[in-house]
Amino acid sequence: MGKIIFLDVDGTLVDYDGHTPESAVRAVRKARENGHRVYICSGRSRAEVYPELWEIGLDGMIGGNGSYVEDHGHVVMHQLITPEQCRRAVGWLHSRGLEFYLESNNGLFASEQFAEKSLPALIEYGRRKGKGNPETMKVTDFFPDMIFGGELYRNDLNKISYLLGSYQDFLDTREQFPDLENGTWGGTGSTALFGDLGVKGITKANAIDHLLAYLGADARDTIAFGDAAVDIPMLEYCAVGVAMGNGSEDIKKIADLVTGDVEEDGLFQAFEKLELI
């Protein structure tokens, strides 16, 4: 077995307009031809891994920021938010007037007013990530297959993301749900745009550990690529951690290597430098 490579998706393998650079596709395919394994390791649930990503050529995926692990179609691990936790979270978010969406392998399920109320935050997120003309976009441009009007009390949840009115909303939600993993995205501290709730103790690093045990592989043969704070645990866990040039300063500080931007062939450059291709 060669190296085992873990790629974050958004901002690493895929640019912020949802396009995968042709050089990144070539890098992944050539690395696999050379005997290396390539997995995506993303906050996305399986429902958000569209066919064009699988067509690049992947050995499997880690999804939901670590709640789901798959190798060649085999489910290695899947830990879910319990139905009772879901019911409590949905009730709490409704009581606070916080719109949200539920993330499962069966789809993304939006709360009643998510499309209307989340758009300003999503436009700001797009602006921060360098999307072209984000002010012209709709919620469905950000989440093409989002389901509106679906069942909100579910037993198949990996994660819940919710719109922040203020950073206090995150602090209060974290206090309310010590039995769940609490995080934010779209910014750091008071600049965060969304909060999220996941299975307690789940991280991308924890999921990689499960996959390596299943493969009978060693962490000494692992390489991780990412661009955001949520990727830091996997960069620290793996033998080599690579930050994208478009990544946040906190991930660049802990990385073993900083490569170019996702849109400037950064992934291909790093694969070459690490002699994967």
mmCIF file of N, CA, C and O in Angstrom, residues 189-229:
data_model
loop_
_atom_site.group_PDB
_atom_site.id
_atom_site.type_symbol
_atom_site.label_atom_id
_atom_site.label_comp_id
_atom_site.label_asym_id
_atom_site.label_seq_id
_atom_site.Cartn_x
_atom_site.Cartn_y
_atom_site.Cartn_z
ATOM 1 N N GLY A 189 -14.914 33.109 15.687
ATOM 2 C CA GLY A 189 -15.427 33.937 16.763
ATOM 3 C C GLY A 189 -16.674 34.699 16.356
ATOM 4 O O GLY A 189 -17.602 34.143 15.778
ATOM 5 N N SER A 190 -16.693 35.992 16.626
ATOM 6 C CA SER A 190 -17.884 36.797 16.379
ATOM 7 C C SER A 190 -18.164 37.017 14.900
ATOM 8 O O SER A 190 -19.227 37.525 14.534
ATOM 9 N N THR A 191 -17.232 36.634 14.024
ATOM 10 C CA THR A 191 -17.485 36.772 12.579
ATOM 11 C C THR A 191 -18.155 35.535 11.994
ATOM 12 O O THR A 191 -18.466 35.505 10.803
ATOM 13 N N ALA A 192 -18.349 34.481 12.803
ATOM 14 C CA ALA A 192 -18.988 33.251 12.310
ATOM 15 C C ALA A 192 -20.387 33.548 11.789
ATOM 16 O O ALA A 192 -21.112 34.389 12.331
ATOM 17 N N LEU A 193 -20.770 32.841 10.733
ATOM 18 C CA LEU A 193 -22.082 33.020 10.121
ATOM 19 C C LEU A 193 -23.059 31.923 10.513
ATOM 20 O O LEU A 193 -24.268 32.155 10.582
ATOM 21 N N PHE A 194 -22.547 30.727 10.753
ATOM 22 C CA PHE A 194 -23.376 29.574 11.098
ATOM 23 C C PHE A 194 -22.786 28.839 12.293
ATOM 24 O O PHE A 194 -21.565 28.834 12.493
ATOM 25 N N GLY A 195 -23.645 28.210 13.068
ATOM 26 C CA GLY A 195 -23.224 27.237 14.062
ATOM 27 C C GLY A 195 -23.553 25.853 13.557
ATOM 28 O O GLY A 195 -24.315 25.697 12.599
ATOM 29 N N ASP A 196 -22.962 24.834 14.176
ATOM 30 C CA ASP A 196 -23.356 23.467 13.819
ATOM 31 C C ASP A 196 -23.316 22.553 15.036
ATOM 32 O O ASP A 196 -22.643 22.822 16.025
ATOM 33 N N LEU A 197 -24.095 21.507 14.942
ATOM 34 C CA LEU A 197 -24.212 20.492 15.984
ATOM 35 C C LEU A 197 -23.943 19.131 15.357
ATOM 36 O O LEU A 197 -24.497 18.810 14.302
ATOM 37 N N GLY A 198 -23.080 18.346 15.983
ATOM 38 C CA GLY A 198 -22.760 17.024 15.468
ATOM 39 C C GLY A 198 -22.621 16.018 16.600
ATOM 40 O O GLY A 198 -22.810 16.339 17.777
ATOM 41 N N VAL A 199 -22.270 14.805 16.231
ATOM 42 C CA VAL A 199 -22.088 13.734 17.211
ATOM 43 C C VAL A 199 -20.896 14.066 18.106
ATOM 44 O O VAL A 199 -19.822 14.454 17.626
ATOM 45 N N LYS A 200 -21.076 13.913 19.406
ATOM 46 C CA LYS A 200 -20.026 14.250 20.370
ATOM 47 C C LYS A 200 -18.762 13.433 20.114
ATOM 48 O O LYS A 200 -18.816 12.211 19.912
ATOM 49 N N GLY A 201 -17.624 14.126 20.112
ATOM 50 C CA GLY A 201 -16.336 13.452 19.974
ATOM 51 C C GLY A 201 -15.922 13.166 18.543
ATOM 52 O O GLY A 201 -14.836 12.630 18.310
ATOM 53 N N ILE A 202 -16.778 13.515 17.589
ATOM 54 C CA ILE A 202 -16.472 13.228 16.190
ATOM 55 C C ILE A 202 -15.617 14.351 15.600
ATOM 56 O O ILE A 202 -15.926 15.528 15.739
ATOM 57 N N THR A 203 -14.523 13.975 14.965
ATOM 58 C CA THR A 203 -13.694 14.898 14.194
ATOM 59 C C THR A 203 -13.204 14.157 12.958
ATOM 60 O O THR A 203 -13.315 12.930 12.864
ATOM 61 N N LYS A 204 -12.638 14.894 12.023
ATOM 62 C CA LYS A 204 -12.043 14.242 10.851
ATOM 63 C C LYS A 204 -10.903 13.320 11.273
ATOM 64 O O LYS A 204 -10.717 12.251 10.680
ATOM 65 N N ALA A 205 -10.146 13.705 12.297
ATOM 66 C CA ALA A 205 -9.030 12.868 12.761
ATOM 67 C C ALA A 205 -9.537 11.558 13.342
ATOM 68 O O ALA A 205 -8.980 10.478 13.072
ATOM 69 N N ASN A 206 -10.587 11.622 14.122
ATOM 70 C CA ASN A 206 -11.173 10.416 14.702
ATOM 71 C C ASN A 206 -11.638 9.459 13.605
ATOM 72 O O ASN A 206 -11.444 8.233 13.684
ATOM 73 N N ALA A 207 -12.235 10.006 12.562
ATOM 74 C CA ALA A 207 -12.713 9.173 11.455
ATOM 75 C C ALA A 207 -11.555 8.531 10.704
ATOM 76 O O ALA A 207 -11.632 7.364 10.291
ATOM 77 N N ILE A 208 -10.475 9.278 10.507
ATOM 78 C CA ILE A 208 -9.294 8.714 9.847
ATOM 79 C C ILE A 208 -8.758 7.543 10.656
ATOM 80 O O ILE A 208 -8.351 6.517 10.099
ATOM 81 N N ASP A 209 -8.762 7.669 11.966
ATOM 82 C CA ASP A 209 -8.311 6.590 12.835
ATOM 83 C C ASP A 209 -9.138 5.324 12.614
ATOM 84 O O ASP A 209 -8.587 4.213 12.528
ATOM 85 N N HIS A 210 -10.456 5.466 12.496
ATOM 86 C CA HIS A 210 -11.334 4.329 12.215
ATOM 87 C C HIS A 210 -10.987 3.697 10.867
ATOM 88 O O HIS A 210 -10.941 2.457 10.747
ATOM 89 N N LEU A 211 -10.767 4.525 9.851
ATOM 90 C CA LEU A 211 -10.463 3.997 8.523
ATOM 91 C C LEU A 211 -9.127 3.261 8.508
ATOM 92 O O LEU A 211 -9.018 2.171 7.916
ATOM 93 N N LEU A 212 -8.118 3.815 9.152
ATOM 94 C CA LEU A 212 -6.810 3.159 9.178
ATOM 95 C C LEU A 212 -6.886 1.804 9.870
ATOM 96 O O LEU A 212 -6.258 0.836 9.432
ATOM 97 N N ALA A 213 -7.661 1.730 10.947
ATOM 98 C CA ALA A 213 -7.830 0.452 11.640
ATOM 99 C C ALA A 213 -8.481 -0.566 10.706
ATOM 100 O O ALA A 213 -8.081 -1.742 10.675
ATOM 101 N N TYR A 214 -9.471 -0.130 9.945
ATOM 102 C CA TYR A 214 -10.150 -1.019 8.999
ATOM 103 C C TYR A 214 -9.193 -1.488 7.898
ATOM 104 O O TYR A 214 -9.205 -2.660 7.506
ATOM 105 N N LEU A 215 -8.346 -0.574 7.419
ATOM 106 C CA LEU A 215 -7.414 -0.902 6.335
ATOM 107 C C LEU A 215 -6.184 -1.651 6.827
ATOM 108 O O LEU A 215 -5.439 -2.230 6.023
ATOM 109 N N GLY A 216 -5.941 -1.641 8.137
ATOM 110 C CA GLY A 216 -4.696 -2.196 8.664
ATOM 111 C C GLY A 216 -3.515 -1.355 8.245
ATOM 112 O O GLY A 216 -2.413 -1.871 8.009
ATOM 113 N N ALA A 217 -3.727 -0.047 8.182
ATOM 114 C CA ALA A 217 -2.704 0.886 7.711
ATOM 115 C C ALA A 217 -2.138 1.681 8.879
ATOM 116 O O ALA A 217 -2.664 1.660 9.995
ATOM 117 N N ASP A 218 -1.057 2.414 8.589
ATOM 118 C CA ASP A 218 -0.337 3.151 9.621
ATOM 119 C C ASP A 218 -0.441 4.647 9.359
ATOM 120 O O ASP A 218 -0.333 5.097 8.207
ATOM 121 N N ALA A 219 -0.597 5.417 10.417
ATOM 122 C CA ALA A 219 -0.688 6.875 10.285
ATOM 123 C C ALA A 219 0.571 7.479 9.685
ATOM 124 O O ALA A 219 0.534 8.590 9.142
ATOM 125 N N ARG A 220 1.684 6.749 9.750
ATOM 126 C CA ARG A 220 2.931 7.262 9.154
ATOM 127 C C ARG A 220 2.833 7.408 7.643
ATOM 128 O O ARG A 220 3.642 8.120 7.033
ATOM 129 N N ASP A 221 1.838 6.759 7.034
ATOM 130 C CA ASP A 221 1.680 6.804 5.580
ATOM 131 C C ASP A 221 0.570 7.747 5.134
ATOM 132 O O ASP A 221 0.090 7.664 4.004
ATOM 133 N N THR A 222 0.139 8.659 6.006
ATOM 134 C CA THR A 222 -0.997 9.516 5.695
ATOM 135 C C THR A 222 -0.576 10.942 5.359
ATOM 136 O O THR A 222 0.400 11.470 5.903
ATOM 137 N N ILE A 223 -1.358 11.558 4.464
ATOM 138 C CA ILE A 223 -1.167 12.955 4.075
ATOM 139 C C ILE A 223 -2.546 13.594 4.028
ATOM 140 O O ILE A 223 -3.473 13.036 3.422
ATOM 141 N N ALA A 224 -2.697 14.763 4.644
ATOM 142 C CA ALA A 224 -3.989 15.452 4.674
ATOM 143 C C ALA A 224 -3.866 16.838 4.058
ATOM 144 O O ALA A 224 -2.853 17.528 4.244
ATOM 145 N N PHE A 225 -4.920 17.237 3.337
ATOM 146 C CA PHE A 225 -4.990 18.541 2.690
ATOM 147 C C PHE A 225 -6.247 19.265 3.159
ATOM 148 O O PHE A 225 -7.338 18.679 3.155
ATOM 149 N N GLY A 226 -6.117 20.548 3.533
ATOM 150 C CA GLY A 226 -7.295 21.296 3.946
ATOM 151 C C GLY A 226 -7.082 22.786 3.850
ATOM 152 O O GLY A 226 -5.993 23.265 3.527
ATOM 153 N N ASP A 227 -8.169 23.530 4.159
ATOM 154 C CA ASP A 227 -8.096 24.989 4.037
ATOM 155 C C ASP A 227 -8.733 25.740 5.205
ATOM 156 O O ASP A 227 -8.702 26.968 5.227
ATOM 157 N N ALA A 228 -9.332 25.019 6.164
ATOM 158 C CA ALA A 228 -10.099 25.709 7.206
ATOM 159 C C ALA A 228 -9.799 25.124 8.580
ATOM 160 O O ALA A 228 -9.194 24.056 8.712
ATOM 161 N N ALA A 229 -10.279 25.826 9.623
ATOM 162 C CA ALA A 229 -10.003 25.418 10.992
ATOM 163 C C ALA A 229 -10.507 24.010 11.288
ATOM 164 O O ALA A 229 -9.881 23.271 12.049
#
